[in-house]
Amino acid sequence: MLDLKLIHARVRTLDDTHPHATTVGIVGGRVLGLDDDVAELPARTEVDCQGATLVPGFSDAHNHMAWFGQSLGELPLENAATLDELYDAVAAKATTLGEDDWIVGSGYDDTVLGAHPDRHALDRAAQGRPVWLKHRSGHMCTVNSAVLRLAGAENAPDPEGGVIVRDAHGTATGLLQERAQELVTTLVMPYPVDELADALGRASRVYAAEGLTHVVEAGIGHGLVGRSPVEAAAYQRALDLGILLPRVELMVAADNLHPLAAHPDDAVTTGIDLGLRTGFGDDRLRLGPMKIWLDGSLIGRTAAVTEPLCGHGHGVYQNPPEQMRDLVVAAHGSGWRVAAHAIGDDAIDLALDAFEEAQRRHPRPDVRHRVEHAGIVRPDQLPRMAALGVVPVPQPRFLHSVGDAMATSLGPDRVPWLYRHRSFLDHGIRVPGSSDRPVAPGAPLLGMESMVERTTSGGAVLAPDERVTPEQALRAYTLDAAWASHDEGRRGSLTPGKLADLVMLDRDPVETADQGIGSIDVLATLVDGHPVHGADIIGPPDPHTANHGH
């Protein structure tokens, strides 16, 4: 007997051998069959989809789940259009807090505000309370005088890979870029595991409502965006509580790797304790690549580029390039996949050089190393990425959210290189969909819309030759995202034997793309064939077959 049978649906399977169907049968958390193979089988639950569209569950190949979940409890600043609005929001928050409480805000954008907040204006708005405002990029933050004093940053030298921004008189402005942010984070971290688990639960509910059934967390533990040295325990805690709804793959930040004294025959020189590496875990929670940050951000104009950004220099490397290259090679040799944050074309050269050296020294076929963001890719880098089997992981919604500012930074000659997609496909390179949430909105349907339209919030179309078809955009967030994680045999298409992760939509994102893919409603989301969103449509999980907790 089937656990669930979905009938009268418009099914896009993303399986080229059976691309369309009207009936899906599910048993034991797997797709048993389609159409005639299951049509006559009895089922514990049968749902008439009434013509709704079914597609494989969406995957976000690069997001920050704990960061996003925590931001839901912080002062929201993404809608502040002026500095005065931001200061008013800080002042209003201050009236609800004690004298020594911190005001923590997130999501401000200096390109919208016209400038970064002023530390002294924040002092006045907060009436002396510590203020920590996180830029939407995650690559910088602004603090007020109280935090500068607590961090000892007023007269401190710039840390390696970071900048304490100062005015013409040498006075710290309160803006901390890249690794200079660690002067602040060391004051408040590590966060408790239970607090992080609660944040993951909050994020999970949002993700389920958007059709996400799998996400890659882009950096845990020590490092630029890590929340705790025992951060994986928070994911395990959330899974045990049944509040971690999507499948999760955890990138381990490079700062957590250290020398290992394994037997010389093992060639494992670098990693984490016990020799755990990419792939450890199960279908619900497992270790993904090692994450290393090479450069900064395009929004903050700290991306490492071969030609200076307009009005700025060549960008910032997080650590000496030769040191980072050696770490990539060592991690590869020790069995890790590597995800290298590289936005500027110079940083991408560094990543490709490291991957090429790693394969020359320790050949590993089809390893699928990744370039996270791949924001500015020169034409000559495309065939090299293809030859090395590298997976670029761009964020299409950046084009809408901050595309106008990025285009200004690059200048017209380099805009065609910006967050490519069509060029990758033309070179035989598969591209997974991702968001970098909370840096940009994370709903996969919005990401697909930007892949197809490439329109900025100001109405400009950036590099129209890089547009893709609606079906290619859907494939990016399903089968290609699964492929990037070596998971194409288990998920990414509605194929018999694969995991029963799927999304019910109120209309077809391929056939109705001209109506705006981002406006499509997610009616239900299923993981292992059980509803994590839309239980009123599918029915509540069967306690005898559900396996979302332990």
XYZ file of C-alpha atoms in Angstrom, residues 41-313:
273
model
C -2.533 0.995 -6.053
C -4.389 1.740 -2.795
C -2.995 4.484 -0.526
C -3.368 5.482 3.103
C -3.810 9.053 1.891
C -4.930 10.153 -1.541
C -4.864 13.841 -2.475
C -6.620 15.333 -5.486
C -4.240 18.098 -6.585
C -6.936 19.650 -8.803
C -4.454 20.641 -11.488
C -1.808 22.113 -9.185
C 1.800 21.802 -10.335
C 4.201 19.393 -8.630
C 7.966 19.820 -8.952
C 10.958 18.365 -7.080
C 11.769 20.032 -3.773
C 13.856 23.172 -4.072
C 17.444 23.367 -2.845
C 19.465 26.425 -1.873
C 23.130 25.636 -2.529
C 24.460 28.551 -0.468
C 22.651 30.100 2.472
C 23.266 31.068 6.094
C 20.465 29.427 8.021
C 21.473 30.185 11.610
C 22.392 33.768 10.729
C 19.026 34.228 9.009
C 17.131 32.644 11.885
C 18.824 34.926 14.388
C 18.201 37.969 12.201
C 14.470 37.330 12.504
C 14.796 38.386 16.151
C 16.989 41.446 15.478
C 16.098 45.028 14.606
C 15.202 44.839 10.889
C 16.902 47.531 8.822
C 16.534 46.234 5.268
C 13.655 48.649 4.603
C 15.378 51.756 5.953
C 15.585 54.197 3.030
C 17.466 57.019 4.785
C 19.927 57.377 7.628
C 17.325 59.302 9.616
C 14.941 56.336 9.334
C 17.704 54.048 10.582
C 18.525 56.325 13.521
C 14.814 56.590 14.392
C 14.544 52.786 14.413
C 17.552 52.537 16.750
C 16.099 55.204 19.044
C 12.726 53.455 19.195
C 14.401 50.151 20.024
C 16.441 51.830 22.772
C 13.263 52.798 24.647
C 12.414 49.096 25.063
C 15.788 48.046 26.514
C 17.769 48.316 29.706
C 20.713 50.702 30.044
C 23.361 48.086 29.254
C 21.461 46.069 26.658
C 22.864 45.838 23.159
C 20.918 47.079 20.152
C 21.585 44.589 17.359
C 20.245 45.385 13.903
C 20.673 43.654 10.575
C 20.234 44.230 6.862
C 21.171 47.870 6.348
C 22.478 48.872 2.909
C 24.727 51.903 2.528
C 24.015 52.055 -1.200
C 20.373 52.755 -0.342
C 21.057 54.998 2.662
C 23.717 57.006 0.824
C 26.376 56.282 3.461
C 27.159 54.055 6.389
C 25.683 55.068 9.758
C 27.714 57.545 11.829
C 28.984 56.254 15.165
C 28.188 59.497 16.984
C 24.651 59.622 15.606
C 24.214 56.058 16.840
C 25.518 57.126 20.262
C 22.780 59.766 20.456
C 20.028 57.505 19.146
C 20.889 54.689 21.549
C 21.507 56.991 24.520
C 24.863 55.361 25.184
C 23.813 51.731 24.755
C 26.077 49.511 22.629
C 24.941 49.411 18.981
C 25.948 46.765 16.437
C 24.404 47.070 12.979
C 25.176 44.331 10.458
C 25.461 45.205 6.782
C 23.326 43.106 4.461
C 26.464 41.681 2.809
C 27.820 40.142 6.001
C 31.220 41.546 5.058
C 31.025 44.647 7.231
C 29.206 46.176 10.151
C 28.876 49.538 11.884
C 29.188 49.985 15.633
C 28.981 52.978 17.926
C 31.495 54.364 20.385
C 30.466 52.039 23.209
C 31.221 48.944 21.136
C 34.488 50.389 19.813
C 35.602 50.865 23.407
C 34.510 47.378 24.475
C 36.313 45.874 21.466
C 39.470 47.912 21.978
C 39.196 48.982 18.350
C 39.556 52.736 18.709
C 43.341 52.696 18.373
C 43.953 49.097 17.321
C 45.846 48.271 14.114
C 43.953 46.681 11.243
C 43.794 42.912 11.718
C 45.002 40.569 8.979
C 42.304 40.464 6.310
C 40.249 43.296 7.823
C 39.937 47.067 7.947
C 38.994 49.421 10.781
C 37.786 52.317 8.637
C 39.038 55.732 9.774
C 38.319 59.293 8.735
C 40.834 61.840 7.437
C 41.958 62.527 11.018
C 42.628 58.865 11.755
C 39.553 58.439 13.967
C 37.618 55.187 13.694
C 34.276 55.821 12.005
C 32.636 52.708 13.458
C 32.726 50.821 10.143
C 34.485 47.455 10.412
C 35.183 45.510 7.217
C 35.854 41.810 6.702
C 37.825 40.188 9.538
C 37.842 43.397 11.579
C 34.295 42.374 12.506
C 35.801 39.675 14.708
C 36.705 42.436 17.173
C 32.963 42.615 17.863
C 31.910 39.009 17.420
C 34.388 37.843 20.040
C 32.428 39.951 22.541
C 29.148 38.102 21.968
C 30.062 34.651 20.676
C 29.781 31.743 21.004
C 25.998 31.680 21.071
C 24.335 28.935 23.156
C 23.371 25.800 21.253
C 19.731 26.075 22.348
C 19.530 29.660 21.061
C 20.938 28.581 17.720
C 18.564 25.612 17.533
C 15.617 27.946 18.115
C 16.922 30.197 15.317
C 17.136 27.189 13.001
C 13.553 26.338 13.834
C 12.403 29.851 12.935
C 14.327 29.730 9.662
C 12.970 26.259 8.887
C 9.368 27.440 8.947
C 10.162 30.187 6.449
C 12.069 27.776 4.220
C 9.268 25.204 4.222
C 6.754 27.872 3.186
C 9.000 28.705 0.220
C 9.368 25.119 -1.004
C 12.883 24.458 0.279
C 13.599 20.835 1.119
C 17.412 21.011 1.137
C 19.889 23.760 1.980
C 23.648 24.095 2.200
C 24.814 26.072 5.228
C 27.804 28.066 3.968
C 30.160 28.077 6.933
C 29.885 26.829 10.526
C 32.173 26.913 13.548
C 35.111 29.290 13.848
C 35.249 31.756 10.984
C 33.672 34.757 9.308
C 29.999 33.763 9.683
C 30.236 31.001 12.296
C 28.144 31.243 15.452
C 29.856 28.726 17.763
C 32.760 26.261 17.711
C 30.148 23.541 18.436
C 27.652 24.838 15.871
C 26.945 21.420 14.360
C 25.458 20.468 17.724
C 22.758 23.109 17.209
C 21.688 21.425 13.977
C 21.639 18.056 15.711
C 19.609 19.581 18.538
C 17.095 21.074 16.088
C 16.846 17.737 14.272
C 16.243 15.891 17.554
C 13.472 18.356 18.414
C 11.845 17.869 15.017
C 12.156 21.564 14.121
C 14.872 21.236 11.453
C 12.563 20.822 8.476
C 14.818 20.781 5.378
C 17.747 18.481 4.763
C 20.960 20.324 5.608
C 24.515 20.055 4.351
C 27.059 21.842 6.565
C 30.123 23.559 5.159
C 32.915 23.538 7.734
C 34.730 26.876 7.815
C 38.437 26.632 7.032
C 39.349 28.118 10.425
C 38.246 24.809 12.001
C 40.754 22.687 10.080
C 44.055 21.863 11.731
C 46.987 19.483 11.230
C 46.216 15.807 11.828
C 48.791 13.199 12.810
C 47.427 10.349 10.707
C 49.521 7.505 9.316
C 51.661 8.715 6.388
C 50.031 6.170 4.078
C 46.663 7.866 4.625
C 47.874 11.242 3.268
C 45.428 12.942 5.646
C 47.361 15.958 6.859
C 44.605 18.520 7.471
C 41.049 18.293 8.750
C 38.882 18.146 11.843
C 39.095 15.701 14.729
C 38.611 11.995 14.036
C 39.259 12.631 10.361
C 35.616 13.448 9.629
C 35.225 15.003 6.195
C 32.814 15.794 3.389
C 30.000 13.238 3.257
C 29.883 12.210 6.920
C 26.276 12.001 8.106
C 23.012 10.967 6.493
C 20.241 12.225 4.216
C 18.963 14.648 6.843
C 22.200 16.199 8.125
C 25.739 15.760 6.888
C 29.079 17.454 6.389
C 29.617 19.214 3.089
C 32.683 20.998 1.728
C 35.357 22.892 3.564
C 34.526 26.595 3.167
C 37.348 29.076 2.655
C 36.906 32.815 2.154
C 39.418 34.145 -0.349
C 38.261 37.738 -0.920
C 35.596 40.177 0.237
C 32.375 41.405 -1.344
C 31.340 43.281 -4.437
C 28.766 45.261 -2.467
C 31.495 46.484 -0.113
C 33.983 46.832 -2.991
C 36.411 44.467 -1.275
C 36.260 41.741 -3.942
C 39.734 40.890 -5.275
C 39.831 42.021 -8.914
C 42.538 42.259 -11.561
C 41.473 45.777 -12.534
C 40.403 48.260 -9.818
C 36.737 48.746 -9.061
C 35.379 52.170 -9.932
C 36.587 54.555 -7.253
C 38.270 51.796 -5.234
C 41.297 49.552 -5.318
